Coordinates of C-alpha atoms and ligand atoms in Angstrom, one line a residue:
M172 CA 23.8 -41.8 -3.5
S173 CA 21.1 -39.1 -3.1
S174 CA 22.1 -36.1 -1.0
A175 CA 21.0 -35.9 2.6
Y176 CA 19.8 -32.4 2.4
R177 CA 17.3 -30.3 0.5
V178 CA 17.6 -26.7 -0.6
L179 CA 14.3 -25.0 -0.1
T180 CA 13.3 -22.4 -2.6
A181 CA 11.7 -19.1 -1.5
L182 CA 8.5 -20.3 -3.1
E183 CA 8.4 -23.6 -1.2
L184 CA 9.0 -21.7 2.0
E185 CA 6.2 -19.2 1.0
G186 CA 3.8 -22.1 0.7
L187 CA 4.5 -23.0 4.4
S188 CA 4.1 -19.5 5.8
D189 CA 0.9 -18.8 7.7
P190 CA -0.3 -15.2 7.5
S191 CA -2.1 -15.4 10.8
S192 CA 1.0 -16.5 12.7
E193 CA 2.9 -13.7 11.1
F194 CA 0.3 -11.3 12.4
A195 CA 0.5 -12.9 15.9
F196 CA 4.3 -12.7 15.9
D197 CA 4.3 -9.0 14.8
V198 CA 1.8 -8.1 17.4
L199 CA 3.8 -10.0 20.1
T200 CA 7.0 -8.2 19.1
G201 CA 5.5 -4.8 18.3
L202 CA 3.7 -4.5 21.6
A203 CA 6.9 -5.5 23.5
E204 CA 8.8 -2.6 21.9
S205 CA 9.3 0.9 23.3
P206 CA 7.6 2.8 21.9
K207 CA 5.0 0.2 21.0
R208 CA 4.2 -0.1 17.3
L209 CA 2.2 -2.1 14.8
S210 CA 2.6 -2.2 11.0
S211 CA 0.0 -0.3 8.9
R212 CA -0.3 -3.3 6.6
Y213 CA -2.5 -4.9 9.3
F214 CA -5.1 -2.2 8.9
Y215 CA -6.5 -4.1 5.9
D216 CA -8.5 -7.0 7.1
D217 CA -12.0 -7.2 5.5
R218 CA -13.5 -4.7 7.9
G219 CA -10.4 -2.4 7.5
S220 CA -10.7 -2.5 3.7
E221 CA -14.4 -1.6 4.0
I222 CA -13.6 1.4 6.2
F223 CA -10.8 2.5 3.9
Q224 CA -13.3 2.7 1.0
Q225 CA -15.3 5.1 3.1
I226 CA -12.2 7.2 3.8
M227 CA -11.6 7.5 0.1
G228 CA -15.0 9.0 -0.3
L229 CA -14.4 11.7 2.4
E230 CA -14.1 15.4 1.3
E231 CA -11.2 15.9 3.7
Y232 CA -9.2 12.9 2.3
Y233 CA -8.2 14.8 -0.8
L234 CA -5.8 12.1 -2.0
T235 CA -8.3 10.0 -3.9
G236 CA -10.0 12.9 -5.7
C237 CA -6.6 14.3 -6.8
E238 CA -5.5 11.0 -8.2
E239 CA -8.8 10.4 -9.9
E240 CA -8.4 13.8 -11.6
I241 CA -4.8 12.9 -12.7
L242 CA -5.8 9.6 -14.2
T243 CA -8.8 11.1 -15.9
E244 CA -6.8 14.0 -17.4
H245 CA -3.6 12.2 -18.1
G246 CA -4.5 8.5 -18.4
Q247 CA -4.1 8.6 -22.2
A248 CA -0.6 10.1 -22.0
I249 CA 0.4 7.6 -19.3
L250 CA -0.7 4.6 -21.4
A251 CA 0.8 6.0 -24.6
A252 CA 4.2 6.3 -22.9
T253 CA 4.2 2.5 -22.7
G254 CA 3.8 2.0 -26.4
D255 CA 0.9 0.3 -28.2
G256 CA 1.9 -3.4 -27.9
P257 CA 0.6 -5.9 -25.4
L258 CA 0.6 -4.7 -21.8
S259 CA 0.8 -6.4 -18.5
L260 CA -0.7 -4.0 -15.9
V261 CA 0.5 -5.0 -12.4
D262 CA -1.4 -3.2 -9.6
M263 CA 0.4 -3.4 -6.2
G264 CA -1.9 -2.9 -3.3
A265 CA -4.8 -2.5 -5.7
G266 CA -7.6 -2.0 -3.1
D267 CA -11.0 -1.5 -4.7
G268 CA -9.2 -0.6 -8.0
K269 CA -11.6 2.3 -8.6
K270 CA -8.9 4.6 -10.0
T271 CA -7.2 1.8 -11.9
L272 CA -10.5 1.3 -13.7
L273 CA -10.0 4.7 -15.3
L274 CA -7.0 3.2 -17.1
L275 CA -8.6 -0.2 -17.7
D276 CA -11.6 1.5 -19.4
R277 CA -9.3 3.3 -21.8
L278 CA -7.4 0.1 -22.5
A279 CA -10.6 -1.9 -23.1
A280 CA -11.9 0.8 -25.5
S281 CA -8.6 0.9 -27.4
G282 CA -8.6 -2.8 -28.1
R283 CA -4.9 -3.0 -26.9
S284 CA -4.0 -6.5 -25.6
C285 CA -3.9 -6.2 -21.9
R286 CA -3.5 -8.5 -18.9
Y287 CA -4.5 -7.1 -15.5
L288 CA -2.5 -8.5 -12.5
P289 CA -3.6 -6.9 -9.2
I290 CA -1.8 -7.9 -6.0
D291 CA -3.3 -7.2 -2.5
I292 CA -3.2 -8.7 0.9
S293 CA -7.0 -8.2 1.4
E294 CA -9.0 -11.1 -0.1
A295 CA -12.2 -9.1 0.2
A296 CA -10.8 -6.2 -1.8
M297 CA -9.4 -8.7 -4.4
A298 CA -12.7 -10.6 -4.7
G299 CA -14.7 -7.4 -5.3
L300 CA -12.1 -5.9 -7.7
T301 CA -11.5 -8.9 -10.0
G302 CA -15.3 -9.5 -10.3
R303 CA -15.8 -5.8 -11.2
V304 CA -13.1 -5.7 -13.8
Q305 CA -14.3 -9.0 -15.4
D306 CA -17.8 -7.6 -15.7
R307 CA -16.8 -4.2 -17.0
C308 CA -13.9 -5.1 -19.3
P309 CA -14.5 -8.6 -20.6
N310 CA -11.7 -8.3 -23.2
I311 CA -9.1 -7.8 -20.5
A312 CA -7.6 -11.0 -18.9
V313 CA -7.6 -10.6 -15.1
E314 CA -5.4 -12.7 -12.7
G315 CA -5.4 -11.4 -9.2
V316 CA -3.1 -12.5 -6.4
V317 CA -3.9 -12.2 -2.7
S318 CA -0.4 -11.8 -1.1
E319 CA 2.2 -9.5 0.1
Y320 CA 3.6 -7.2 -2.6
F321 CA 6.8 -9.1 -3.2
S322 CA 5.6 -12.6 -2.8
G323 CA 3.0 -11.6 -5.4
L324 CA 5.6 -10.2 -7.7
Q325 CA 7.8 -13.2 -7.2
W326 CA 4.9 -15.5 -8.2
L327 CA 4.2 -13.3 -11.2
G328 CA 7.9 -13.5 -12.1
H329 CA 7.5 -17.3 -12.4
Q330 CA 4.6 -16.9 -14.8
P331 CA 5.2 -16.4 -18.5
R332 CA 5.3 -12.7 -19.3
W333 CA 2.5 -13.2 -21.7
P334 CA 0.4 -16.3 -22.0
T335 CA -0.1 -16.4 -25.8
A336 CA 2.8 -18.0 -27.7
G337 CA 4.1 -16.2 -30.7
T338 CA 3.0 -12.7 -29.7
T339 CA 5.4 -9.8 -28.9
E340 CA 6.5 -9.9 -25.3
P341 CA 4.4 -7.5 -23.4
T342 CA 5.8 -4.5 -21.7
I343 CA 5.0 -4.1 -18.0
L344 CA 3.5 -1.1 -16.3
V345 CA 3.5 -1.4 -12.5
L346 CA 1.0 0.8 -10.6
F347 CA 1.7 1.7 -7.0
L348 CA -1.1 4.2 -6.4
G349 CA -2.8 5.9 -3.5
S350 CA 0.4 7.1 -1.8
N351 CA 1.1 3.5 -0.6
I352 CA 4.8 4.4 -1.0
G353 CA 4.3 7.0 1.7
N354 CA 4.1 4.2 4.3
L355 CA 7.8 3.6 3.9
D356 CA 10.5 5.9 5.1
R357 CA 13.1 7.0 2.5
P358 CA 15.6 4.1 3.0
R359 CA 12.9 1.5 3.0
A360 CA 11.3 3.2 -0.1
R361 CA 14.6 3.0 -1.9
T362 CA 15.0 -0.7 -1.0
F363 CA 11.4 -1.4 -2.0
L364 CA 11.9 0.3 -5.4
R365 CA 15.2 -1.4 -6.0
R366 CA 13.6 -4.7 -5.4
L367 CA 10.8 -3.8 -7.8
W368 CA 13.5 -2.7 -10.4
T369 CA 15.2 -6.1 -10.1
G370 CA 12.1 -8.0 -11.3
L371 CA 11.6 -5.6 -14.3
A372 CA 13.3 -5.3 -17.7
A373 CA 14.7 -2.2 -19.3
G374 CA 11.9 -0.1 -20.8
D375 CA 9.2 -1.4 -18.4
H376 CA 7.4 1.4 -16.5
V377 CA 6.1 2.1 -13.0
L378 CA 3.5 4.7 -12.1
I379 CA 3.8 5.8 -8.4
G380 CA 1.3 8.0 -6.5
F381 CA 3.1 10.4 -4.2
D382 CA 1.4 12.8 -1.8
L383 CA 3.1 16.2 -1.9
K384 CA 4.1 18.4 1.0
K385 CA 1.4 21.1 1.4
D386 CA -0.4 23.3 3.9
I387 CA -0.2 21.5 7.2
E388 CA -3.9 22.2 8.0
V389 CA -4.9 20.3 4.9
L390 CA -2.8 17.3 5.9
L391 CA -4.1 17.3 9.5
D392 CA -7.7 17.4 8.3
A393 CA -7.2 14.5 5.9
Y394 CA -6.1 12.2 8.8
N395 CA -8.5 13.6 11.4
D396 CA -11.8 13.8 9.5
S397 CA -14.8 15.3 11.3
G398 CA -16.9 12.2 11.0
G399 CA -14.3 10.0 12.8
V400 CA -14.0 7.5 10.0
T401 CA -10.1 7.6 10.1
A402 CA -10.3 7.1 13.9
S403 CA -12.5 4.0 13.4
F404 CA -10.0 2.7 10.7
N405 CA -7.1 3.1 13.2
L406 CA -9.1 1.6 16.1
N407 CA -10.1 -1.4 13.9
L408 CA -6.6 -2.6 14.4
L409 CA -7.4 -3.3 18.1
R410 CA -10.7 -4.9 17.1
R411 CA -8.8 -7.1 14.6
I412 CA -6.5 -8.3 17.4
N413 CA -9.6 -9.0 19.6
R414 CA -11.2 -11.0 16.7
E415 CA -8.2 -12.9 15.4
L416 CA -5.9 -13.3 18.4
G417 CA -8.4 -13.4 21.3
G418 CA -7.4 -9.9 22.5
H419 CA -9.2 -8.1 25.3
F420 CA -8.7 -4.5 24.2
A421 CA -11.4 -2.1 25.5
V422 CA -11.3 -0.1 22.3
D423 CA -13.0 3.0 23.9
R424 CA -10.1 3.3 26.3
F425 CA -7.9 4.3 23.3
R426 CA -8.1 7.4 21.1
H427 CA -6.9 8.0 17.5
F428 CA -4.2 10.7 17.2
S429 CA -2.6 11.9 13.9
T430 CA 0.0 14.6 13.7
Y431 CA 2.5 16.0 11.1
N432 CA 6.2 15.7 11.8
V433 CA 7.8 18.7 10.1
F434 CA 11.3 17.2 10.5
S435 CA 10.6 13.9 8.8
G436 CA 7.8 15.2 6.5
A437 CA 5.4 12.4 7.6
M438 CA 1.9 12.3 8.9
E439 CA 2.2 9.9 11.9
S440 CA -0.8 8.0 13.4
Y441 CA -1.1 6.7 16.9
L442 CA -3.5 5.0 19.2
V443 CA -3.1 6.6 22.7
S444 CA -4.1 4.8 25.8
L445 CA -6.5 6.9 27.9
D446 CA -5.5 5.4 31.2
T447 CA -3.2 2.8 32.7
Q448 CA -4.4 -0.7 31.6
E449 CA -3.3 -4.2 31.1
V450 CA -4.5 -6.0 28.0
R451 CA -4.5 -9.8 27.7
I452 CA -4.1 -11.4 24.3
D453 CA -5.1 -15.1 24.7
R454 CA -3.5 -16.5 21.5
L455 CA -0.2 -14.8 22.4
Q456 CA -0.4 -16.1 26.0
S457 CA 0.7 -12.7 27.1
S458 CA -0.5 -9.4 28.7
F459 CA 0.7 -6.0 27.8
T460 CA 0.7 -2.9 30.1
F461 CA -0.2 0.5 28.6
R462 CA 0.6 3.5 30.8
A463 CA -1.8 6.5 30.8
W464 CA -1.3 8.5 27.6
E465 CA 1.2 6.0 26.2
P466 CA 1.2 6.0 22.3
L467 CA 1.0 2.9 20.1
H468 CA 2.4 3.9 16.6
T469 CA 0.4 2.6 13.7
E470 CA 1.2 4.5 10.5
Y471 CA 3.6 6.8 8.7
S472 CA 2.5 8.6 5.6
Y473 CA 5.5 10.4 4.1
K474 CA 5.0 13.5 2.0
Y475 CA 7.3 14.5 -0.9
L476 CA 8.7 17.4 -2.8
L477 CA 9.1 17.0 -6.6
A478 CA 12.9 17.0 -6.1
D479 CA 12.7 14.2 -3.5
I480 CA 10.8 12.1 -6.1
E481 CA 13.5 12.7 -8.8
R482 CA 16.2 11.7 -6.4
L483 CA 14.4 8.6 -5.3
A484 CA 14.0 7.5 -9.0
A485 CA 17.7 8.1 -9.8
E486 CA 18.8 6.2 -6.6
S487 CA 16.7 3.2 -7.4
G488 CA 17.5 2.7 -11.1
F489 CA 14.7 4.5 -12.9
E490 CA 14.4 7.6 -15.1
V491 CA 11.5 10.0 -14.6
V492 CA 9.4 10.1 -17.8
S493 CA 6.8 12.6 -16.5
Q494 CA 5.3 14.0 -13.3
F495 CA 1.5 14.3 -13.6
H496 CA -0.2 16.4 -11.0
D497 CA -3.7 17.6 -10.2
R498 CA -4.8 21.2 -10.6
R499 CA -4.0 22.1 -7.0
A500 CA -0.6 20.4 -7.1
F501 CA -1.5 18.4 -4.0
F502 CA -0.6 15.0 -5.5
V503 CA 1.7 13.5 -8.2
D504 CA 1.5 10.3 -10.2
S505 CA 5.1 10.0 -11.3
L506 CA 5.8 7.8 -14.4
W507 CA 9.3 6.2 -14.4
R508 CA 11.1 4.0 -16.9
V509 CA 13.4 1.2 -15.9
K510 CA 17.0 1.8 -16.9
K511 CA 19.5 -1.1 -17.0
G512 CA 23.2 -0.8 -17.7
Ligands
LIG703 C1 -4.0 3.0 0.7 S1 -4.8 1.6 0.0 C2 -4.6 2.0 -1.7 C3 -5.5 1.2 -2.6 C4 -5.4 1.6 -4.1 N1 -4.1 1.4 -4.6 C5 -5.8 3.0 -4.3 O1 -4.9 3.8 -4.7 O2 -7.0 3.4 -4.1 C6 -3.7 0.3 0.3 C7 -4.0 -1.1 -0.3 O3 -2.8 -1.8 -0.2 C8 -3.0 -3.1 0.4 N2 -1.7 -3.4 1.1 C9 -1.2 -2.8 2.2 N3 0.0 -3.3 2.5 C10 0.2 -4.4 1.6 C11 1.2 -5.3 1.5 N4 2.3 -5.3 2.3 N5 1.1 -6.2 0.4 C12 0.1 -6.2 -0.4 N6 -1.0 -5.3 -0.3 C13 -0.9 -4.4 0.7 C14 -4.2 -2.9 1.3 O4 -4.9 -4.1 1.5 C15 -5.0 -1.8 0.5 O5 -5.9 -2.4 -0.3

């Protein structure tokens, strides 16, 4: 007799999930909290990804330039640390992949077998990136995934490590660049990295971009640029709710505010309501009251000391191979190797 129940696998459930209802549910619950909050991952709709590319070109937003410098100066050493056999390069939250191309160009020129596997929730970013890599590095196999980090990794985990039978199994290098790790507080960063560790084998590597603690004025300027680009990136979250969920936010009745919390070591971004207002969101069949000067939290960006990075690596099962920083020591790309007992 066949059983009267069915065990659903995580992947089957994943197939049923609808990203737009997840967004709707998170807005519903986040705006009902006190203080109100929305996850920074919702910044990156197509328009948000476009604005973020402008942010990366800003003088004040030093992070991109620092990481470009590191990958230009130390790209060779980073890749050499992973050996010279076939490589699977997984790029988590790849964005426009401009900095990753610095590594891909070297790989393409060296003739080393390489498969490039970017993961990003933004389809616009992924479409642009995969096209660019295919044009520029035709000898590199590209297979992008539009998904959340771990759904993407889970999917990749179900693919053969390397598609060509008979070749040496590739080593994996996971990139997590651009200070994406900074969006997570320390306990969540540890859990995230432990989860990443679980899907990797001993000897695989990860390269993580950490923004370092520094002069607070430099930090404040980076998140409050004079041209207001970061403000429009933050406010786009309200526009996204208007577009996708039938929201009625009057965006000019909110202002962007970013500050540094010396105790937690994080830049914190908010949207502050300029007066008392009630905002209806049709798809949620709900209205939300904002008091005058009430903040809506939208992002954390945690800053690190080198010692914090070493502790985080040890706590999540990795050993630090090398810490590569830029000339001003503003930013670190930290290369870790997976240790398994
Ligand atoms: C700060 S940008 C960094 C882009 C790129 N890694 C770089 O260093 O220039 C963050 C990228 O991560 C993606 N992202 C954010 N949260 C994500 C998530 N939960 N899962 C997958 N991608 C995510 C965004 O769409 C965006 O392209």
